[in-house]
Short mmCIF file of C-alpha atoms and ligand atoms in Angstrom, two decimals:
data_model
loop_
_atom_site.label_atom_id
_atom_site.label_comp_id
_atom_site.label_asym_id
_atom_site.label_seq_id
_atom_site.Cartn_x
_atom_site.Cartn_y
_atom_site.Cartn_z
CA UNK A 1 0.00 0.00 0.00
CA UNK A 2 1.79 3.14 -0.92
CA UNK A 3 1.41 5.92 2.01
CA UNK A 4 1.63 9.86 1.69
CA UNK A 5 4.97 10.52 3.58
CA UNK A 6 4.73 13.79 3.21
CA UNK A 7 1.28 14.20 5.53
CA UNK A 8 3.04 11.80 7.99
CA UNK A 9 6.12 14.08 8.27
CA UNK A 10 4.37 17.64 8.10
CA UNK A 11 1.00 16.37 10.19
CA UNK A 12 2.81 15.72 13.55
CA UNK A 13 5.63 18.64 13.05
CA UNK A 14 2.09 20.62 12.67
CA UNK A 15 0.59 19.43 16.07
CA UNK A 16 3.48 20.29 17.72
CA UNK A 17 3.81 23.64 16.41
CA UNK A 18 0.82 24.55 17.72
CA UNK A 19 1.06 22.79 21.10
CA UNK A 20 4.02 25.03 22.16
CA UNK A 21 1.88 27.92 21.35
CA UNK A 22 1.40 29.92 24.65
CA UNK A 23 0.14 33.00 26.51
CA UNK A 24 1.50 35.28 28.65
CA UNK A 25 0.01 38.00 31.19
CA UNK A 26 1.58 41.47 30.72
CA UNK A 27 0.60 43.82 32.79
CA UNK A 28 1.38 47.76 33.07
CA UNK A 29 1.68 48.80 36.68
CA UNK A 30 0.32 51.51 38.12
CA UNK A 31 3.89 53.20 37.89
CA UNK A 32 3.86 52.91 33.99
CA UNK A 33 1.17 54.01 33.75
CA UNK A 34 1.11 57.37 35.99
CA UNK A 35 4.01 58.02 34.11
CA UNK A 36 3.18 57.58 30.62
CA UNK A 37 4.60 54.81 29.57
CA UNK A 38 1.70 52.57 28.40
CA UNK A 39 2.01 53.13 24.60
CA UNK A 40 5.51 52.79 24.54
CA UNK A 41 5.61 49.70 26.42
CA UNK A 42 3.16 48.04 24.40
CA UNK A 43 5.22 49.15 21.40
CA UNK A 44 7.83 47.14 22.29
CA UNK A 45 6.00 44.13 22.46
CA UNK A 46 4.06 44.56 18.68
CA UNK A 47 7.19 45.12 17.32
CA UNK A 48 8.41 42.00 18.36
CA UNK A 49 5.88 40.24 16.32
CA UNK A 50 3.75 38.83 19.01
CA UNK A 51 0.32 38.26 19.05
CA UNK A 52 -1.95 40.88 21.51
CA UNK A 53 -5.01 38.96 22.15
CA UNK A 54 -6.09 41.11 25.48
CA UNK A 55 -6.11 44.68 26.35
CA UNK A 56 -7.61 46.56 29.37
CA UNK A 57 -7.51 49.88 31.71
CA UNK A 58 -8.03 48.00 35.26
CA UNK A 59 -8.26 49.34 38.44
CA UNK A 60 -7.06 45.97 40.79
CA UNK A 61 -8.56 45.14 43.90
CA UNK A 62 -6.69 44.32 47.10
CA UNK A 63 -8.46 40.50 46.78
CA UNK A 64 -7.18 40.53 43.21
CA UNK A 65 -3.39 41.97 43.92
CA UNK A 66 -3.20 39.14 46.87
CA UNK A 67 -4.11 36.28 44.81
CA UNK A 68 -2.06 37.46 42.02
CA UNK A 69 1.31 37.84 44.08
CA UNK A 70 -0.24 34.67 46.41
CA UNK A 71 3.37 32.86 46.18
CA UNK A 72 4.75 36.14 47.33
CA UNK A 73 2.69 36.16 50.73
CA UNK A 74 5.18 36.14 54.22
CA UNK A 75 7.92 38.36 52.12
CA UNK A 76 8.85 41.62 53.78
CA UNK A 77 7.65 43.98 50.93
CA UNK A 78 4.18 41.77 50.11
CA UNK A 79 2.24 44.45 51.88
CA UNK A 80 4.16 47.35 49.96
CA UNK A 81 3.51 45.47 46.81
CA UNK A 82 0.11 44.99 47.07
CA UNK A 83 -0.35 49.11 48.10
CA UNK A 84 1.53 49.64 44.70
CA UNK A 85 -0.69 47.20 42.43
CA UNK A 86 -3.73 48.83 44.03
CA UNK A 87 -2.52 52.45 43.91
CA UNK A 88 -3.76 53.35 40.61
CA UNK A 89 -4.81 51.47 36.92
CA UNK A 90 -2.99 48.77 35.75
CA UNK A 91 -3.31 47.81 32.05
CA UNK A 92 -3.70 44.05 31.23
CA UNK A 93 -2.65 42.32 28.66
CA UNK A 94 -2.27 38.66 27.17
CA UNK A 95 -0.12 38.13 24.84
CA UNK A 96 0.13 35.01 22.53
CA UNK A 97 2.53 32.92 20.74
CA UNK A 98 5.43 30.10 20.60
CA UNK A 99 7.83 30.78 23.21
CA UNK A 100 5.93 34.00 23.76
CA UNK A 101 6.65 33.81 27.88
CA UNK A 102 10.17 33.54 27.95
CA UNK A 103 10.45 35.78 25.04
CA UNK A 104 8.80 38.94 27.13
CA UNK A 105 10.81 37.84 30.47
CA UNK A 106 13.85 38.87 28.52
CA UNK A 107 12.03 42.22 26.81
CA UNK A 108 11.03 43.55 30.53
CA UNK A 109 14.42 41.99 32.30
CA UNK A 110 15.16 41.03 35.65
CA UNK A 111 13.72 42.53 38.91
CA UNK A 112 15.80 44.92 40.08
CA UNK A 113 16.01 47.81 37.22
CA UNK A 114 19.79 48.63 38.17
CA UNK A 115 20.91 45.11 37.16
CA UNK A 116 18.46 45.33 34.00
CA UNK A 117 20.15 44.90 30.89
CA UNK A 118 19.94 48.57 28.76
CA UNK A 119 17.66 47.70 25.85
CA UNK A 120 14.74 45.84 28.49
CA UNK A 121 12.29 47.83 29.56
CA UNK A 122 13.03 48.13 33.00
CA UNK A 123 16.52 48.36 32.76
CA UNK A 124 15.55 51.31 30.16
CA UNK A 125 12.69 52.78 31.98
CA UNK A 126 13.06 52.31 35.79
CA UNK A 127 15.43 52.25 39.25
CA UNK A 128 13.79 50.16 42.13
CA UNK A 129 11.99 46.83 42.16
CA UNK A 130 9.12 48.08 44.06
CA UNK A 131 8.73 50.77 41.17
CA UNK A 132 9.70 48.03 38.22
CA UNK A 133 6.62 49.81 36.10
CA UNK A 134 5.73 45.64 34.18
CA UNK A 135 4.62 41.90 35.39
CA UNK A 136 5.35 39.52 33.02
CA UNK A 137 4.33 35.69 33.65
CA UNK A 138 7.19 33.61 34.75
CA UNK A 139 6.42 29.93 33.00
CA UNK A 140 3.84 29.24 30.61
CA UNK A 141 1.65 27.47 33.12
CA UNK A 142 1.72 31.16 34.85
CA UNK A 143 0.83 32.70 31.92
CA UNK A 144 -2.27 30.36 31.67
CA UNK A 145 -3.26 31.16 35.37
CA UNK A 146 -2.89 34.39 35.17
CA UNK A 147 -4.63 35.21 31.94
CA UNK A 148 -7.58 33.32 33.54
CA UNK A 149 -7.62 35.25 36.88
CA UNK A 150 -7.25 38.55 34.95
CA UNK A 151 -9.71 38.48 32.24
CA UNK A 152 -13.31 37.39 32.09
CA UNK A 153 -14.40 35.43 29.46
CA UNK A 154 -14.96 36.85 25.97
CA UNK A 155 -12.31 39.27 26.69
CA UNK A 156 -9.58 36.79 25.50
CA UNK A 157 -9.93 37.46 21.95
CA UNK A 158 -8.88 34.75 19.34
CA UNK A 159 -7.79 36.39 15.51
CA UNK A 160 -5.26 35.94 12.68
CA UNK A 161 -3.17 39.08 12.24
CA UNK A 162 -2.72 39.61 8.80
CA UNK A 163 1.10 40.27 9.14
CA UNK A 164 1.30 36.33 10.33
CA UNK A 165 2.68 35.14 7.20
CA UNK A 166 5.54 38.15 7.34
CA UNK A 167 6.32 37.08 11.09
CA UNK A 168 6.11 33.08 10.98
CA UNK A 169 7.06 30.63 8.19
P1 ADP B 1 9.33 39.47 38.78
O1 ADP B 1 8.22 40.53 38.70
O2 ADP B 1 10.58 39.95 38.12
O3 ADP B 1 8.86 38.12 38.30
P2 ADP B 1 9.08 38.53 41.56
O4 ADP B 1 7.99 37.59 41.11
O5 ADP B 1 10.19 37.99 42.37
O6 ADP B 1 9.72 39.33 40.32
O7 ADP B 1 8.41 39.71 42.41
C1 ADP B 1 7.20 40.29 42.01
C2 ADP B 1 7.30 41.78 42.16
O8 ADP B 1 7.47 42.11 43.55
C3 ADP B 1 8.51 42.44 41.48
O9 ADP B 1 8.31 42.71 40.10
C4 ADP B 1 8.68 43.70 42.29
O10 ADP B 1 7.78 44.73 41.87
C5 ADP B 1 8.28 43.25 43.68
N1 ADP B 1 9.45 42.90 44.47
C6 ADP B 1 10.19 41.78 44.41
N2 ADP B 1 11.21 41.81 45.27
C7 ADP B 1 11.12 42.99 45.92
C8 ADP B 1 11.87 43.64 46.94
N3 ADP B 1 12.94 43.04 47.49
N4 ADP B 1 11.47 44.86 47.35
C9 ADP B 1 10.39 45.48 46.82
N5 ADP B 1 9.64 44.93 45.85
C10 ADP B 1 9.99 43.70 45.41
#
């Protein structure tokens, strides 16, 4: 019986393309975005290629900040964190695609702006990690959770960009 090797090769190369498709929460802090920083900081992130598929103005409540930052809870600055999550609008995002979660951990850099790398947002844009002006989800199982906790249904919005084809072969 003659097979189609072709399907067999492409098929399962297929599937797992689009299994290590994932999402991310990004999320302006209330820093960013007293001080203006919203478009640019979403800038970055389109012109990486990535895929926005939630967007919001949100004003967080101290219920939401607490289960947010939950593996955070006993530190010394928790309560100061949670004060600065709730001290003004946040904007949410979720961003989408493969490898899409480690991709933005290296856009925003690490923790503490001074030992940011120039070029990452926060080593570009800020001094202090309790004024670090972006979350960004720190495994793709994060991103799911926190996508979930952040947006209600039907505000997760699923689209082809027509730019795909120019950003993924
Ligand atoms: P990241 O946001 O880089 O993933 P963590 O999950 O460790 O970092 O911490 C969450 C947030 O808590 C940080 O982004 C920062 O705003 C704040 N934070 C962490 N460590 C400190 C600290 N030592 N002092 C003040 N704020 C802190």
């Amino acid at each position: 019986a003659s097979t189609n090797n072709e399907s067999f090769i492409f098929l399962p190369h297929l599937v797992a393309s689009l299994e290590r498709v994932d999402q991310t929460y990004i999320m302006v802090k209330p820093d960013g975005v007293q001080r203006g920083l919203v478009g640019e900081i979403i800038s970055r992130f389109e012109k990486k290629g990535f895929k926005l598929t939630g967007l919001k103005l949100f004003q967080c409540t101290k219920d939401l900040a607490e289960e947010h930052y939950k593996d955070l809870k006993g530190k010394s600055f928790f309560p100061g964190l949670i004060e600065y999550i709730t001290s003004g609008p946040v904007v949410c995002m979720a961003w989408e695609g493969v490898g899409v979660v480690a991709s933005a951990r290296k856009l925003i850099g690490v923790t503490n702006p001074l030992e940011a790398e120039p070029g990452t947002i926060r080593g570009d844009l800020s001094i202090q990690k309790g004024r670090n002006v972006i979350h960004g989800s720190d495994s793709p199982e994060s991103g799911k959770r926190e996508v979930a906790l952040w947006f209600k249904e039907g505000e997760v919005v699923e689209w082809e960009p027509a730019l795909a084809p120019w950003l993924i072969e």
